[in-house]
Tab-separated table of C-alpha atoms and ligand atoms in Angstrom:
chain	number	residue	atom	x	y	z
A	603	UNK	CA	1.806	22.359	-8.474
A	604	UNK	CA	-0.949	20.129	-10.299
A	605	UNK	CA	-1.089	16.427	-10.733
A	606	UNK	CA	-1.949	15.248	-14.775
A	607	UNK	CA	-2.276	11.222	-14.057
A	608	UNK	CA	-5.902	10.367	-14.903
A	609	UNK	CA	-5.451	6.772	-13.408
A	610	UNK	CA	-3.642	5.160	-10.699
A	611	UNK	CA	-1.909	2.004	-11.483
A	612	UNK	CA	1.659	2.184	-10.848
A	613	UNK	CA	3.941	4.663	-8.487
A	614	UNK	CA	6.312	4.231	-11.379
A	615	UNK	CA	3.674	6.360	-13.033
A	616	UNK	CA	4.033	9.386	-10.598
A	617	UNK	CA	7.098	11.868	-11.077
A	618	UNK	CA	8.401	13.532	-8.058
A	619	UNK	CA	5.789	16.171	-7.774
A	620	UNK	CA	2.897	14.164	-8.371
A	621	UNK	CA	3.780	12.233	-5.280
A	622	UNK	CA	4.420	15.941	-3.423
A	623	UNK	CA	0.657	17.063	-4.603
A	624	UNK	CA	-1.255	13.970	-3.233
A	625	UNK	CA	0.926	14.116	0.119
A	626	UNK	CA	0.147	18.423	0.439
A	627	UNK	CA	-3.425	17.696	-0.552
A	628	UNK	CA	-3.929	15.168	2.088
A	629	UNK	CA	-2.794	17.130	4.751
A	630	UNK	CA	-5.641	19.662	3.521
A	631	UNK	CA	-7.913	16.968	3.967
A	632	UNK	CA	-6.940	15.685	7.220
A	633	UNK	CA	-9.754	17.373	9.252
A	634	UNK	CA	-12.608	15.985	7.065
A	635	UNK	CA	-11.227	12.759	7.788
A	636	UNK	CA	-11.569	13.575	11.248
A	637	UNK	CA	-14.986	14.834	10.925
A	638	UNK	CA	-13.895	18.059	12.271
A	639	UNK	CA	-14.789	20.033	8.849
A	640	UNK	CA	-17.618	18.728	6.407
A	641	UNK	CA	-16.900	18.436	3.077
A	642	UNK	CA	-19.238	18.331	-0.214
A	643	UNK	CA	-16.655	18.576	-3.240
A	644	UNK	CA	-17.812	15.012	-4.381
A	645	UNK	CA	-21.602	15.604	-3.869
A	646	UNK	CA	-23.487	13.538	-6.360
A	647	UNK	CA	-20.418	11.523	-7.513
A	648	UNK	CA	-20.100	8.013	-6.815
A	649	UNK	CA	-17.189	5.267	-6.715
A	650	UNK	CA	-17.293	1.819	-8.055
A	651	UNK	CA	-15.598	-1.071	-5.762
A	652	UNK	CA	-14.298	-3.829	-7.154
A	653	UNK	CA	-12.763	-6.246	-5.074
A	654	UNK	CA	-11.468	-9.855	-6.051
A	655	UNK	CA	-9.559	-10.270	-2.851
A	656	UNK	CA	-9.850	-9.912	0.779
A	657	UNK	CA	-9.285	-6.313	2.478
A	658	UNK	CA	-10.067	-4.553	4.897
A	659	UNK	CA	-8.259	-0.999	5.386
A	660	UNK	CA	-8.105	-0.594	1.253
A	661	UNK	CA	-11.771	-0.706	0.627
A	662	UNK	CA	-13.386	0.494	3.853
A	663	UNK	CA	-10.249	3.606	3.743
A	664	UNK	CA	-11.355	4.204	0.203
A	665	UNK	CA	-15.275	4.125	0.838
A	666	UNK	CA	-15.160	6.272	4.084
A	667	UNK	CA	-12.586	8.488	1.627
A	668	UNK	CA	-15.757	9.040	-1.173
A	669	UNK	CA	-18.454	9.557	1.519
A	670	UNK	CA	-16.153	12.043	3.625
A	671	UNK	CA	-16.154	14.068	0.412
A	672	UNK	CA	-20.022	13.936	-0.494
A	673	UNK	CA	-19.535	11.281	-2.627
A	674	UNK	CA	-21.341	7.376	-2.574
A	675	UNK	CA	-19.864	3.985	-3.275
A	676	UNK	CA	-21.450	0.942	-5.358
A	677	UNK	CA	-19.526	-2.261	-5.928
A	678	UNK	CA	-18.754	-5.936	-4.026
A	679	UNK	CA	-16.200	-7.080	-2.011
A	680	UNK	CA	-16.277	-10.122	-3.212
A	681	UNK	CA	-17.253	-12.650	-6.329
A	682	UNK	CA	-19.862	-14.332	-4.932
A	683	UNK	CA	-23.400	-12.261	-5.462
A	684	UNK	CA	-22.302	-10.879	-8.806
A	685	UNK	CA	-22.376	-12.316	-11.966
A	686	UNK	CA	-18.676	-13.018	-12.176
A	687	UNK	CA	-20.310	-16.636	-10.699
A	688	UNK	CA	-22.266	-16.786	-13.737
A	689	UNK	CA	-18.646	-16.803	-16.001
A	690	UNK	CA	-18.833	-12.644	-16.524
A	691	UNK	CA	-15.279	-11.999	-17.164
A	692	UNK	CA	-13.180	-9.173	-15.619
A	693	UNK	CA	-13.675	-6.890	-18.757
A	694	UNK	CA	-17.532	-6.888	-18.992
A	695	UNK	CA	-17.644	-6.101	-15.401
A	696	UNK	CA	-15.808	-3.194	-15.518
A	697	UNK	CA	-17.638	-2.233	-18.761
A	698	UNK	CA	-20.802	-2.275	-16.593
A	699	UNK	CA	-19.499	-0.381	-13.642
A	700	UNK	CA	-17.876	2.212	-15.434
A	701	UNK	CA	-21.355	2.705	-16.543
A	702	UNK	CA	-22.208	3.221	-13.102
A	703	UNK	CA	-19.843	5.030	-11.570
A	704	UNK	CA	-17.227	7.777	-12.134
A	705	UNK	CA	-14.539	5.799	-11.122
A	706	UNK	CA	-13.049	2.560	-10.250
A	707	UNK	CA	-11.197	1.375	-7.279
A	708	UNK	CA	-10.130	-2.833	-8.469
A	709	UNK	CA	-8.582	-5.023	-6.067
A	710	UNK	CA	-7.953	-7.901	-8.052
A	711	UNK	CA	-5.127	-11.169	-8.231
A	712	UNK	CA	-3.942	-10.755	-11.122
A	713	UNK	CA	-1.101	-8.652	-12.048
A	714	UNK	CA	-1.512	-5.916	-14.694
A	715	UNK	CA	-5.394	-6.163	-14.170
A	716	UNK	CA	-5.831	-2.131	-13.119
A	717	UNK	CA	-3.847	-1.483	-16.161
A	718	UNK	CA	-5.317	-3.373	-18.289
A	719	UNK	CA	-8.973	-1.700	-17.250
A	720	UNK	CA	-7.618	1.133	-17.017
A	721	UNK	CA	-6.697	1.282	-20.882
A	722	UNK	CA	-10.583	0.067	-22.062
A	723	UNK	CA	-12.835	1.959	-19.605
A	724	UNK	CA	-13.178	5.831	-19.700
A	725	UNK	CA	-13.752	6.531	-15.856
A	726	UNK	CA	-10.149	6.899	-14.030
A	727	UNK	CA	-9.123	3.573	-12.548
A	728	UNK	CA	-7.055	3.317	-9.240
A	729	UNK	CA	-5.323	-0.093	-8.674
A	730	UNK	CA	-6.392	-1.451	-4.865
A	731	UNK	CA	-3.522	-4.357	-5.423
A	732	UNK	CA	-2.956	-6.380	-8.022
A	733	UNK	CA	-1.530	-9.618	-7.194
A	734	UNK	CA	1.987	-9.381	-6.276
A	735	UNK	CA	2.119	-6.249	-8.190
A	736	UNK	CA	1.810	-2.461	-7.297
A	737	UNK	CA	-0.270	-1.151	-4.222
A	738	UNK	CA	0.001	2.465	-4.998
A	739	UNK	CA	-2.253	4.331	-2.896
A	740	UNK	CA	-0.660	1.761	0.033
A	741	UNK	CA	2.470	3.983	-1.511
A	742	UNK	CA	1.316	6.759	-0.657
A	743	UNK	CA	-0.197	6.679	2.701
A	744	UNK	CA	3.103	5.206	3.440
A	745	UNK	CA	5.313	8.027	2.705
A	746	UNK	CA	2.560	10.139	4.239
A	747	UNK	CA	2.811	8.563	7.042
A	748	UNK	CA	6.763	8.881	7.154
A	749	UNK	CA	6.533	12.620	6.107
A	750	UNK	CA	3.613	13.474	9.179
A	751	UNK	CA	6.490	12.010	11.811
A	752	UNK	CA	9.616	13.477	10.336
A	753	UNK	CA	8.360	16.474	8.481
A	754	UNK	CA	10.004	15.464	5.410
A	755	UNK	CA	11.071	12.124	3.129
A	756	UNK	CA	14.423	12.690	2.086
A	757	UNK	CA	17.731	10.388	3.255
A	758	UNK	CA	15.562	8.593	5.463
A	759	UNK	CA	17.279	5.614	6.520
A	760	UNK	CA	14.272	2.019	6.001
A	761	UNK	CA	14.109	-2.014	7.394
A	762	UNK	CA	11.935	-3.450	5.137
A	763	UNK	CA	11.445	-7.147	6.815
A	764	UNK	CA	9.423	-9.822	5.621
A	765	UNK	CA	7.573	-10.926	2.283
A	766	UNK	CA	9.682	-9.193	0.077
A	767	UNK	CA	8.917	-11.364	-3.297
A	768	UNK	CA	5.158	-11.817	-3.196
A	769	UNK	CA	5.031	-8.250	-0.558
A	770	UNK	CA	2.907	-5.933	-3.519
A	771	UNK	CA	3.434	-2.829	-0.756
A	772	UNK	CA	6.524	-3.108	-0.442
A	773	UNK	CA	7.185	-3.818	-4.488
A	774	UNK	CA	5.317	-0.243	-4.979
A	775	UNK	CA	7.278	1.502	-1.644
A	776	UNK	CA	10.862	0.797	-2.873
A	777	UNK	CA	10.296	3.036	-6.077
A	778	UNK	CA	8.954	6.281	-4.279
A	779	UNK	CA	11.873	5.574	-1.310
A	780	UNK	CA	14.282	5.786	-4.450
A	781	UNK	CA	12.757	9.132	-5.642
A	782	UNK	CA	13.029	10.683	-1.593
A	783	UNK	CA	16.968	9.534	-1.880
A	784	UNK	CA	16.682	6.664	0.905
A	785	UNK	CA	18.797	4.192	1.692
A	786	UNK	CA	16.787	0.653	2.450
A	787	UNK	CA	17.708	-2.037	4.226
A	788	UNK	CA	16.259	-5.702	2.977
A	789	UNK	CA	15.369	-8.319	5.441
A	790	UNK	CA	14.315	-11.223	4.481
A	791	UNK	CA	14.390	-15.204	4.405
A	792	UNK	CA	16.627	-16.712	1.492
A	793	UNK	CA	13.339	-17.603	-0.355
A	794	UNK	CA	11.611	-14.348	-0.486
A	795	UNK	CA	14.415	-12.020	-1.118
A	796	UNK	CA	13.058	-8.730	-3.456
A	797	UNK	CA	12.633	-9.990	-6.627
A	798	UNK	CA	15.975	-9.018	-9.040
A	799	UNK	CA	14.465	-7.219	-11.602
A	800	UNK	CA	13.156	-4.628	-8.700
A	801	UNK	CA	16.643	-4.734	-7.552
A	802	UNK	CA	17.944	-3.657	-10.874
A	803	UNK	CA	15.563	-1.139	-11.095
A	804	UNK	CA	17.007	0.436	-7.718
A	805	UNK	CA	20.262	0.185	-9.021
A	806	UNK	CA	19.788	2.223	-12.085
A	807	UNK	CA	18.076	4.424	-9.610
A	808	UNK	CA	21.083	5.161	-8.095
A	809	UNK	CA	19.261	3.850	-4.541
A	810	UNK	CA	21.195	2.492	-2.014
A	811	UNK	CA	20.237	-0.990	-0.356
A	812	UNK	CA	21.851	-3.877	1.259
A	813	UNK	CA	20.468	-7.485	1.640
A	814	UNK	CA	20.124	-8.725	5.171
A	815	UNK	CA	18.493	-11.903	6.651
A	816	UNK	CA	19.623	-11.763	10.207
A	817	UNK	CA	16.852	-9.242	12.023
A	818	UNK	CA	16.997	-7.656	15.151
A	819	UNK	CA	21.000	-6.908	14.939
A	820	UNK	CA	19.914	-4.758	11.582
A	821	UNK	CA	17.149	-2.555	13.214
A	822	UNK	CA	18.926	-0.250	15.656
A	823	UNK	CA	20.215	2.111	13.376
A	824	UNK	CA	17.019	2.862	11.036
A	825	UNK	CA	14.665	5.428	11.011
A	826	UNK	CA	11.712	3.345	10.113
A	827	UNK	CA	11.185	-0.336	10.250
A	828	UNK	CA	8.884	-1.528	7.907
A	829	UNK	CA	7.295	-5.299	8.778
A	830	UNK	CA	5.444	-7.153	6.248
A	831	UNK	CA	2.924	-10.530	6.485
A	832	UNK	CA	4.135	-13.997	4.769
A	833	UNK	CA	2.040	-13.727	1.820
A	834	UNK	CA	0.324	-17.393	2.424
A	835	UNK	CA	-2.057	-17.016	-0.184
A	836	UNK	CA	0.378	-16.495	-3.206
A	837	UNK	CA	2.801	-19.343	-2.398
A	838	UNK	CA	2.309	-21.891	-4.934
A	839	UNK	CA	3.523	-24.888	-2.663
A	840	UNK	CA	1.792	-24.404	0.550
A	841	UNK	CA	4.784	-26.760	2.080
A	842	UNK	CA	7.212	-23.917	1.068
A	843	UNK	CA	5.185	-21.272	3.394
A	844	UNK	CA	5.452	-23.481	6.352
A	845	UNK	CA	9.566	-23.334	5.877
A	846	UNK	CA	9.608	-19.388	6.614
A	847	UNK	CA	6.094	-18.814	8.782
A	848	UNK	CA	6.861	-17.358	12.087
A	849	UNK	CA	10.650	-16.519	11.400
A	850	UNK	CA	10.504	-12.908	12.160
A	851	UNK	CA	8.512	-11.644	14.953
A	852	UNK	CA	9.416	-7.858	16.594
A	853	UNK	CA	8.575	-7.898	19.991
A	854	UNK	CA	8.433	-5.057	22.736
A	855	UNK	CA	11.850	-5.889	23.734
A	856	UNK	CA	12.932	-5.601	20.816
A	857	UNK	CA	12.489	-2.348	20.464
A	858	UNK	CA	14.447	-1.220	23.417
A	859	UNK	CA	17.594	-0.203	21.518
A	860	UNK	CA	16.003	1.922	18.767
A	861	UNK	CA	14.008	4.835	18.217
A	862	UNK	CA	12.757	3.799	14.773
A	863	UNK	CA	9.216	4.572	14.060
A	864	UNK	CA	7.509	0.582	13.314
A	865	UNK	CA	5.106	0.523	10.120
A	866	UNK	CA	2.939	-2.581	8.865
A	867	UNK	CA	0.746	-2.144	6.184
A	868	UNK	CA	-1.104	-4.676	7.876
A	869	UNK	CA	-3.153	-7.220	8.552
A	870	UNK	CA	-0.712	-8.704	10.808
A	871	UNK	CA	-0.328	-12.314	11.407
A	872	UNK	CA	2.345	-12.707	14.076
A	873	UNK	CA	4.815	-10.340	12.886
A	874	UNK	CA	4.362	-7.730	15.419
A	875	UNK	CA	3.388	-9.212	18.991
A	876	UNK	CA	0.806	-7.321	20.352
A	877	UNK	CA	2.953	-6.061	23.576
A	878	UNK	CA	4.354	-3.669	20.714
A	879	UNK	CA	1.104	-1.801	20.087
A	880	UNK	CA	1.476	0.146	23.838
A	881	UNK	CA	4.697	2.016	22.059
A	882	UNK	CA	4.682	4.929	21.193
A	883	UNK	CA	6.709	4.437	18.462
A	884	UNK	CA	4.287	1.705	16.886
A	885	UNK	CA	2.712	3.670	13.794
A	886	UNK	CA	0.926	1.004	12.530
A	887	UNK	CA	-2.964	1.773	13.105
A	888	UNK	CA	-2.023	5.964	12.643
A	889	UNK	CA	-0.714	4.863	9.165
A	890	UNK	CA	-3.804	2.849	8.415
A	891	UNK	CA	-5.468	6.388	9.617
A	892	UNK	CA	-3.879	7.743	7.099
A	893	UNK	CA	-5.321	6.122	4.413
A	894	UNK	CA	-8.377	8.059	4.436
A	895	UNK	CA	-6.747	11.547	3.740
A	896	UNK	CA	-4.411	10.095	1.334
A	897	UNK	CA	-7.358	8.515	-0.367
A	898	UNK	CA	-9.101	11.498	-0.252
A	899	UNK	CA	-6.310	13.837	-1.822
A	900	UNK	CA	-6.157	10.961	-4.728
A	901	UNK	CA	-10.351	10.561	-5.124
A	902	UNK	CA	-10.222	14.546	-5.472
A	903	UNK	CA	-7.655	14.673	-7.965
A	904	UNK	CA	-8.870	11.920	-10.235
A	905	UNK	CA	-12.579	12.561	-10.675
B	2316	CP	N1	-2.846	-2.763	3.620
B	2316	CP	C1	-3.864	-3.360	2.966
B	2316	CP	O1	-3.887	-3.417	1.717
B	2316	CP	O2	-4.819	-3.907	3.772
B	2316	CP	P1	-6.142	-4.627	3.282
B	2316	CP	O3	-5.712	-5.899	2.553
B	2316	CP	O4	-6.943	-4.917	4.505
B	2316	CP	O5	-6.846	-3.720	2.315
């Protein structure tokens, strides 16, 4: 097996066995991210941050990812301190750390910004978020993090509850669920059903989904639920966020009936009461574990 993509924008982008590769190569790197092996196959190499927005897991995942392997990190996790204050636009700055560094991990808010780097700088490019766009390394430490429970991907049977319009992880997850032959289940307020054009896409997929709104009576018979945060900060109307804040929230009872494995790609808000975390079916800090061997698998394949 190899992997040919020289950036990492979309999971659209990734055929079957790309997806395979990064999830086998991961597992390989598993005990570096433990510390129990050392590892110095990025030695001298360094990573350029760029983040726009908020995160936590994404850029601290992806820097302890670059220095498990050897590597360093430059960058910001924010605009303030860099020259983007002074009126540097998006495209100069990644001119100037692609002179820097041999790649470039950009969390940004607008959608099609990774791509659009991607296509006028000449180190690889991996897309940290973009907006409510793609979240593709999110992807893949997703499915990782399915595959290390089940041992495989395939006919897996997915809640995915929550943010589904503005949700970027979950607009990413849905495509590589498709490839694995899963059926999904939707849950979601009225307001932030999946967008349609997504839906469309699943259809031509041949994936099956159905479009829920009640909760709890559609989480019993699932393999994996998958909660999501009200995206606050993309809601234009901050009036329309108060009408759906707070409607779902999982709690440890109700989680008696099923034996679904619970996934968040987190940060939580009040989702997932913390009375959940004691379970041992409550994935959610593994899968942000995760991140660092998937992160890895991708930092070694790309530069
Ligand atoms: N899951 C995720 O993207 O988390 P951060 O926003 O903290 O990076």
């Amino acid at each position: 097996m190899s992997f040919n993509l020289k950036d990492i924008i979309s999971i659209r982008d990734f055929s079957k066995s790309d997806v395979e590769y990064i999830l086998d190569l991961a597992e390989e790197m598993e005990p570096i991210a433990k510390s129990e092996k050392v590892s110095h196959v990025k030695d001298g190499k360094l990573l350029g941050v760029m983040f726009y927005e908020p995160s936590t897991r994404t850029r601290l995942s992806f820097e302890t990812a670059m220095k498990r392997l050897g590597g360093d990190v430059v960058g910001f996790n924010q605009k303030q301190g860099t020259s983007v204050q002074k009126g540097e636009v998006l495209y100069d700055t990644a001119q100037i750390v692609s002179q820097y560094a041999d790649a470039i991990v950009l969390r940004h808010d607008m959608e099609g910004a990774a791509r659009f780097i991607s296509d006028n700088v000449d180190v690889p490019v991996i897309n940290a978020g973009d907006g409510a766009g793609q979240h593709p390394s999110q992807t893949l430490l997703d499915l990782y993090t399915i595959k290390r429970t089940f041992g495989g991907l395939k006919n897996k049977k997915i809640a995915i509850v929550g943010d589904l319009k503005y949700g970027r992880t979950v607009h990413s997850l849905v495509y590589a669920l498709a490839m694995f032959n899963c059926e999904i289940i939707f849950i979601s307020p009225e307001q932030l059903q999946m967008p349609s054009e997504i839906l469309d896409d699943l259809k031509r997929l041949k994936c099956k989904f159905t479009i829920k709104s009640s909760f709890i009576d559609n989480i019993e018979d699932v393999d994996v639920i998958y909660m999501t945060r009200i995206q606050k900060e993309r809601f234009p109307d901050p009036k329309e966020y108060l009408k759906v804040k707070g409607q779902y929230t999982l709690t440890k009872n109700n989680m008696i009936n099923t034996d679904a494995i619970l996934m968040h790609p987190l940060p939580r808000v009040d989702e997932i009461n913390f009375d959940v975390d004691s379970l041992d079916n409550a994935m959610y800090f593994k899968q942000a574990f995760y991140g660092v061997p998937v992160r890895m698998a991708l930092l070694d394949s790309i530069i």
